[in-house]
mmCIF file of C-alpha atoms and ligand atoms in Angstrom:
data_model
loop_
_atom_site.group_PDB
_atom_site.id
_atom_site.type_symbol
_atom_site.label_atom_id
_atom_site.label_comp_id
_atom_site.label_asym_id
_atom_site.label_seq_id
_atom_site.Cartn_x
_atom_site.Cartn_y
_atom_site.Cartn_z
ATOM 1 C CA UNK F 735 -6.423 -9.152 -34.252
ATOM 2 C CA UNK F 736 -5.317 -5.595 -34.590
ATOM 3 C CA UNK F 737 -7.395 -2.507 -34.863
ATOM 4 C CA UNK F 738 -7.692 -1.809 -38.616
ATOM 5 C CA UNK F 739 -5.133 0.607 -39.879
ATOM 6 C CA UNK F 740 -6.104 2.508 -43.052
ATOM 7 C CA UNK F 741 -4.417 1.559 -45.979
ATOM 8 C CA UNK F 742 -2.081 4.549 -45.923
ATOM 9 C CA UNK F 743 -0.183 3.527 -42.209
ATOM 10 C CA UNK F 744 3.428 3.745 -41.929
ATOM 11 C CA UNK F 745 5.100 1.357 -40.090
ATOM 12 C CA UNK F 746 4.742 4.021 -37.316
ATOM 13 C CA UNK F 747 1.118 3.721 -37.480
ATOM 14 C CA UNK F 748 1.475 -0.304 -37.207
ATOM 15 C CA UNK F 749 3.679 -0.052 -34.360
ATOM 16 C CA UNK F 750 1.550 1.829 -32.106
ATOM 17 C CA UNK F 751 -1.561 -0.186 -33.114
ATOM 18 C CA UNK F 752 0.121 -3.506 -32.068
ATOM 19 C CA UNK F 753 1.095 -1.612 -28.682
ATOM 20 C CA UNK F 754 -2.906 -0.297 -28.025
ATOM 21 C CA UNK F 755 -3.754 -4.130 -29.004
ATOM 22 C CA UNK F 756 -0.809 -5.307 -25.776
ATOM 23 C CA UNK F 757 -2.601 -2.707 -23.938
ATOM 24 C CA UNK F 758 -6.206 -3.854 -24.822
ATOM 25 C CA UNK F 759 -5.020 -7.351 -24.091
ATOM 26 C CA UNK F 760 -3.470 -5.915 -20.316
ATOM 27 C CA UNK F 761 -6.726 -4.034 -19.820
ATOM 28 C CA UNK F 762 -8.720 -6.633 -19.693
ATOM 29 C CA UNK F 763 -6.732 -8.734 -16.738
ATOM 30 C CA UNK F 764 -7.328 -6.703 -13.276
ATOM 31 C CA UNK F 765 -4.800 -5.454 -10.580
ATOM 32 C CA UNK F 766 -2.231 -7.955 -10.113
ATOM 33 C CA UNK F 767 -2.424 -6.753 -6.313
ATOM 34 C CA UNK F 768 -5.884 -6.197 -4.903
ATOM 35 C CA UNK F 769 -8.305 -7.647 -8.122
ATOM 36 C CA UNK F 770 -9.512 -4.345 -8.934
ATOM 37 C CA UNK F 771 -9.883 -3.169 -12.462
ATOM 38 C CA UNK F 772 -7.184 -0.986 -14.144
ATOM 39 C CA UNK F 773 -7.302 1.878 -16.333
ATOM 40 C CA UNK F 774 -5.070 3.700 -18.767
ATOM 41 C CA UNK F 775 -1.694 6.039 -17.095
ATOM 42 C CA UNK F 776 0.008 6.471 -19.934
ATOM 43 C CA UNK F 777 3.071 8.417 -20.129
ATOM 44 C CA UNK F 778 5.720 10.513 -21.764
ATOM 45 C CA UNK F 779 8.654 8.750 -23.617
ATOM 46 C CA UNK F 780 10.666 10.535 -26.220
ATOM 47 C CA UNK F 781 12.246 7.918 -28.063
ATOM 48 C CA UNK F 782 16.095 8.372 -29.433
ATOM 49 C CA UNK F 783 16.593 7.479 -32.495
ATOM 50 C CA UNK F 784 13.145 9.207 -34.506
ATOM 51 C CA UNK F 785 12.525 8.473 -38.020
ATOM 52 C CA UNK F 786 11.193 12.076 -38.197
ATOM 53 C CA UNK F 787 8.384 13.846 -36.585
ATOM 54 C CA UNK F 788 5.355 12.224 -35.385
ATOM 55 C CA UNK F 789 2.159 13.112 -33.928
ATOM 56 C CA UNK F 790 2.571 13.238 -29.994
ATOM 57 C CA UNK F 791 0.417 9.901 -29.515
ATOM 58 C CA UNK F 792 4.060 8.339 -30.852
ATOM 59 C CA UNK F 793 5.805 9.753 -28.128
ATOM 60 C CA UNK F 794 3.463 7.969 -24.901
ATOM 61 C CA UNK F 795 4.579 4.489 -23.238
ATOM 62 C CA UNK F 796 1.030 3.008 -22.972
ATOM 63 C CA UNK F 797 0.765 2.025 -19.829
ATOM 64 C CA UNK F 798 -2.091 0.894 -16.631
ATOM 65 C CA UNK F 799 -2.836 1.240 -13.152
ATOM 66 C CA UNK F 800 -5.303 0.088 -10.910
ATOM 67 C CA UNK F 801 -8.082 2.174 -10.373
ATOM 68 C CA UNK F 802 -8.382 1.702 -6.604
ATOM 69 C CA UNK F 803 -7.761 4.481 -4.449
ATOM 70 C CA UNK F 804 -4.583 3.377 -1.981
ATOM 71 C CA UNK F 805 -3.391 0.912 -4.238
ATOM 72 C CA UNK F 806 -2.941 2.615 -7.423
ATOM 73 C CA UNK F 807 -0.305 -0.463 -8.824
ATOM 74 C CA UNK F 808 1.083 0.193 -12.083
ATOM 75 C CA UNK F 809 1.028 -2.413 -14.712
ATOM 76 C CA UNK F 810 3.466 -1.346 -17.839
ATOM 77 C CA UNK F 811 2.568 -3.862 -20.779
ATOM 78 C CA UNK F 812 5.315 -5.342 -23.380
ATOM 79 C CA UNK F 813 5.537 -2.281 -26.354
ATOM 80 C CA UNK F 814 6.904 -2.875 -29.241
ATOM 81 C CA UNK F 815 7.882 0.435 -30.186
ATOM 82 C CA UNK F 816 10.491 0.788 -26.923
ATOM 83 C CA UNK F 817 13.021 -1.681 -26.498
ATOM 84 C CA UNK F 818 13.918 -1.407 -22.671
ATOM 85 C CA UNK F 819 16.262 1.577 -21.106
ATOM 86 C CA UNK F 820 17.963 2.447 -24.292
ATOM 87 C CA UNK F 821 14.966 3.692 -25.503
ATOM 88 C CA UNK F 822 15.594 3.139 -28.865
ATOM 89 C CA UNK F 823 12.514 2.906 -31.318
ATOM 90 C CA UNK F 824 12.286 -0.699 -32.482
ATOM 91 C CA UNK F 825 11.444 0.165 -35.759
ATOM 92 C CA UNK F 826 14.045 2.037 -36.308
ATOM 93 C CA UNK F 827 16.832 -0.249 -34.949
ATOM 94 C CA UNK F 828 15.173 -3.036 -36.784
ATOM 95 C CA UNK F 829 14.357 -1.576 -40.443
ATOM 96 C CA UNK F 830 17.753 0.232 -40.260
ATOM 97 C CA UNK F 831 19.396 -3.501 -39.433
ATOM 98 C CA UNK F 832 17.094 -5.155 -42.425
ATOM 99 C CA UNK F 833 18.499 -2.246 -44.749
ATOM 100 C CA UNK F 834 22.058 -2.724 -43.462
ATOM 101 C CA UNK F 835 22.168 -6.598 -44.992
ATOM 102 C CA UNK F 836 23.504 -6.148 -47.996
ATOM 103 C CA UNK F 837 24.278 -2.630 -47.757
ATOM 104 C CA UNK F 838 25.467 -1.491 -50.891
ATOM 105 C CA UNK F 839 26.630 2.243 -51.524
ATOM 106 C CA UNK F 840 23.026 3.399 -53.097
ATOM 107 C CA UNK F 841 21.414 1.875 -50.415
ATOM 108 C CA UNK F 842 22.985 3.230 -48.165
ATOM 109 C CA UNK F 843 22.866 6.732 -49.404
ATOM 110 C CA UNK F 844 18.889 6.155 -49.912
ATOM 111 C CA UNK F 845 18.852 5.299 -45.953
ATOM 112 C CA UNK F 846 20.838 7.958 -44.830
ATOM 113 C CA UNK F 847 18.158 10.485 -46.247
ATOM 114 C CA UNK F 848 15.293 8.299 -45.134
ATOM 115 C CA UNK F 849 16.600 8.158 -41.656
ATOM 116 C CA UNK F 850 19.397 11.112 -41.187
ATOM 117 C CA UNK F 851 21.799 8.810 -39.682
ATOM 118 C CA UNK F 852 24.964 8.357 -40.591
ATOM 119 C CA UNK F 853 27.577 5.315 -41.114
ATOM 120 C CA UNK F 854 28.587 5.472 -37.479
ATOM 121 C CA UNK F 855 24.960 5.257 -36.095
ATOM 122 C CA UNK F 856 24.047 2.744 -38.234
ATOM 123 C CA UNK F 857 27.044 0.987 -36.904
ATOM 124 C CA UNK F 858 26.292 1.906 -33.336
ATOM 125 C CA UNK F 859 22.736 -0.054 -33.793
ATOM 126 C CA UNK F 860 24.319 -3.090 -34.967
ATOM 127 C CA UNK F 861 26.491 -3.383 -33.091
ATOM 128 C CA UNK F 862 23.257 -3.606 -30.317
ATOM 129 C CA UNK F 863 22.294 -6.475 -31.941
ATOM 130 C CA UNK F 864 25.358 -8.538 -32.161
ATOM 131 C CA UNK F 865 26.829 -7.529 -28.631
ATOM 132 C CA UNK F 866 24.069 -6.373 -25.821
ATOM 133 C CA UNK F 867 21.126 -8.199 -27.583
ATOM 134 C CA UNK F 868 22.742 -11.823 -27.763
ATOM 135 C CA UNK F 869 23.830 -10.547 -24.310
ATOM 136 C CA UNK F 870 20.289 -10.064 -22.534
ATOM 137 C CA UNK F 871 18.758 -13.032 -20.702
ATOM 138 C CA UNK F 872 15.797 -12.889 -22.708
ATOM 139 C CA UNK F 873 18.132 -14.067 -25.495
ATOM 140 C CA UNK F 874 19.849 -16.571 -23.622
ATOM 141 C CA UNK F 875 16.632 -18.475 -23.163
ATOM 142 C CA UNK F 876 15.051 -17.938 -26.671
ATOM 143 C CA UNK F 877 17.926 -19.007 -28.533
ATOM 144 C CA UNK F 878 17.208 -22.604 -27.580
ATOM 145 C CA UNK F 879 13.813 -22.149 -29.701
ATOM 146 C CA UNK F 880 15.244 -22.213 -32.998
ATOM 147 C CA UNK F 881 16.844 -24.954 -34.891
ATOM 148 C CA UNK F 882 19.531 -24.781 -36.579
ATOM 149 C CA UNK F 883 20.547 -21.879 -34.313
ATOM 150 C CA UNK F 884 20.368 -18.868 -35.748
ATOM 151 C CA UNK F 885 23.558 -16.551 -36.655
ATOM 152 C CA UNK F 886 24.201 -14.300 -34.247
ATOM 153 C CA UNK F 887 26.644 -12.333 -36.731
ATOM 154 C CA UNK F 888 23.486 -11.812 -38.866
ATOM 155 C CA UNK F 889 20.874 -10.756 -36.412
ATOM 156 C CA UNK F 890 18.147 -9.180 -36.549
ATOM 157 C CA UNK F 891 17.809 -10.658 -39.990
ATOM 158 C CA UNK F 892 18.795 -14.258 -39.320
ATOM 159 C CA UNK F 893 15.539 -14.005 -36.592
ATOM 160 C CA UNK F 894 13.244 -12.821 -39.127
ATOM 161 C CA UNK F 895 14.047 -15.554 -41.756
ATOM 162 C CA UNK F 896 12.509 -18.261 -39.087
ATOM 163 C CA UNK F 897 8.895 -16.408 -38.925
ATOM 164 C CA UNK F 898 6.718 -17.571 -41.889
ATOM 165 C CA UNK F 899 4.938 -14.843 -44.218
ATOM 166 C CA UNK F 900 5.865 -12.030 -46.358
ATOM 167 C CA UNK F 901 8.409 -9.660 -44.932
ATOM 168 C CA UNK F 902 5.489 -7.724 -42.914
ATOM 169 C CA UNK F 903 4.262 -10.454 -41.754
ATOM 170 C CA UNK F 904 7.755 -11.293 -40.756
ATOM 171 C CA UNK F 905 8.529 -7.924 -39.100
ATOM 172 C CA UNK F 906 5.532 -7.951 -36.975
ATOM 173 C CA UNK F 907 6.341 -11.603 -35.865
ATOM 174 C CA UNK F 908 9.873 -10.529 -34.735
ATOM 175 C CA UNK F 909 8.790 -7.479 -33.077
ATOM 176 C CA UNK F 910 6.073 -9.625 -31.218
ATOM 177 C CA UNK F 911 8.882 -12.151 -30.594
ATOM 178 C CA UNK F 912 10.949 -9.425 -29.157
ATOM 179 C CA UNK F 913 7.709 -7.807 -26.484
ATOM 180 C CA UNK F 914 9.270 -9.755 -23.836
ATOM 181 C CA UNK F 915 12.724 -7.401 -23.983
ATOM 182 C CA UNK F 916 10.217 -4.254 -23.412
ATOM 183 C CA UNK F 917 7.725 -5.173 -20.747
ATOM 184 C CA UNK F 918 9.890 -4.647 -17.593
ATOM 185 C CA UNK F 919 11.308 -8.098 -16.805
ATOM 186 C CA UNK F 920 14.179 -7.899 -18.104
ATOM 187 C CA UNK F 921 16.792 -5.164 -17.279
ATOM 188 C CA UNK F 922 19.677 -6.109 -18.436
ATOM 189 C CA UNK F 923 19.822 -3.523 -21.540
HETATM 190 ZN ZN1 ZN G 1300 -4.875 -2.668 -7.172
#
């Protein structure tokens, strides 16, 4: 399904493969607005909250617009790698979350120098989670999906418990789960 990734990709590298595969997948529908076909208009988005330096590919929202002169209608598919206005790299906000479950005093020295954040970021992002995630409407509705309902106390990990595979497979399926939240339809971050 995804373009192959050599075997040395960092979860970076997965990221913005999934996001060229929504964007593939986008491609191939036409303009929304006059049926012509659209083409790639990506652009700049410096995500908060950077693991560390990346090549500049990272750092584009891929995005479409119809090729028609006069209509020129943007089409912005879901990304996994931006999760709406807050900008906030999902990867980080979601491996930093995974590390924070059981977050014992090693561990949480090893993340700090993985991720030069400190206690009160770490914090900061969880508190995302538990207050204006289980907020957004998108949550509201996909809540109902899973039974028993999951614990909102324990998100994002209590999500990716429900999504079968090992915890790659897992991560992927939440971040899929979670395209909705990025594609533009839902603004209440
Ligand atoms: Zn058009």
């Amino acid at each position: 399904m995804y373009p192959a990734l050599p075997a040395n990709a960092t979860f970076d590298d997965l990221l913005l493969a999934c996001d060229s595969d929504l964007a593939d997948q986008a491609r191939r529908q036409r303009c929304l607005v006059c049926g012509n076909a659209v083409h790639s208009d990506n652009y700049p988005r410096k995500p908060r909250g950077r693991l560390r330096k990346l090549p500049l590919e990272h750092d584009l929202r891929l995005s479409l617009c119809c090729a028609r002169h006069g209509c020129r209608k943007r089409k912005t598919p879901p990304s996994l790698r931006f999760l709406g206005r807050k900008v906030y790299l999902a990867a980080t906000i979601i491996l930093i979350s995974i590390l924070r479950e059981g977050a014992t005093q090693a561990r949480m020295r090893r993340l700090s120098a993985l991720v030069n954040v400190d206690r009160r970021t770490v914090e900061r992002w969880r508190t995302w989670w538990r207050d204006a995630f289980t907020a957004t409407p998108f949550w509201r509705i996909a809540r109902a999906r899973f039974m028993p309902p999951a614990d909102e106390a324990r998100l994002p990990g209590a999500l990716l418990q429900r999504f079968a595979g090992n915890s790659l497979t897992q991560l992927v399926a939440l971040l899929r789960f979670l395209a909705p939240l990025t594609g533009g339809q839902v603004h209440a971050l």
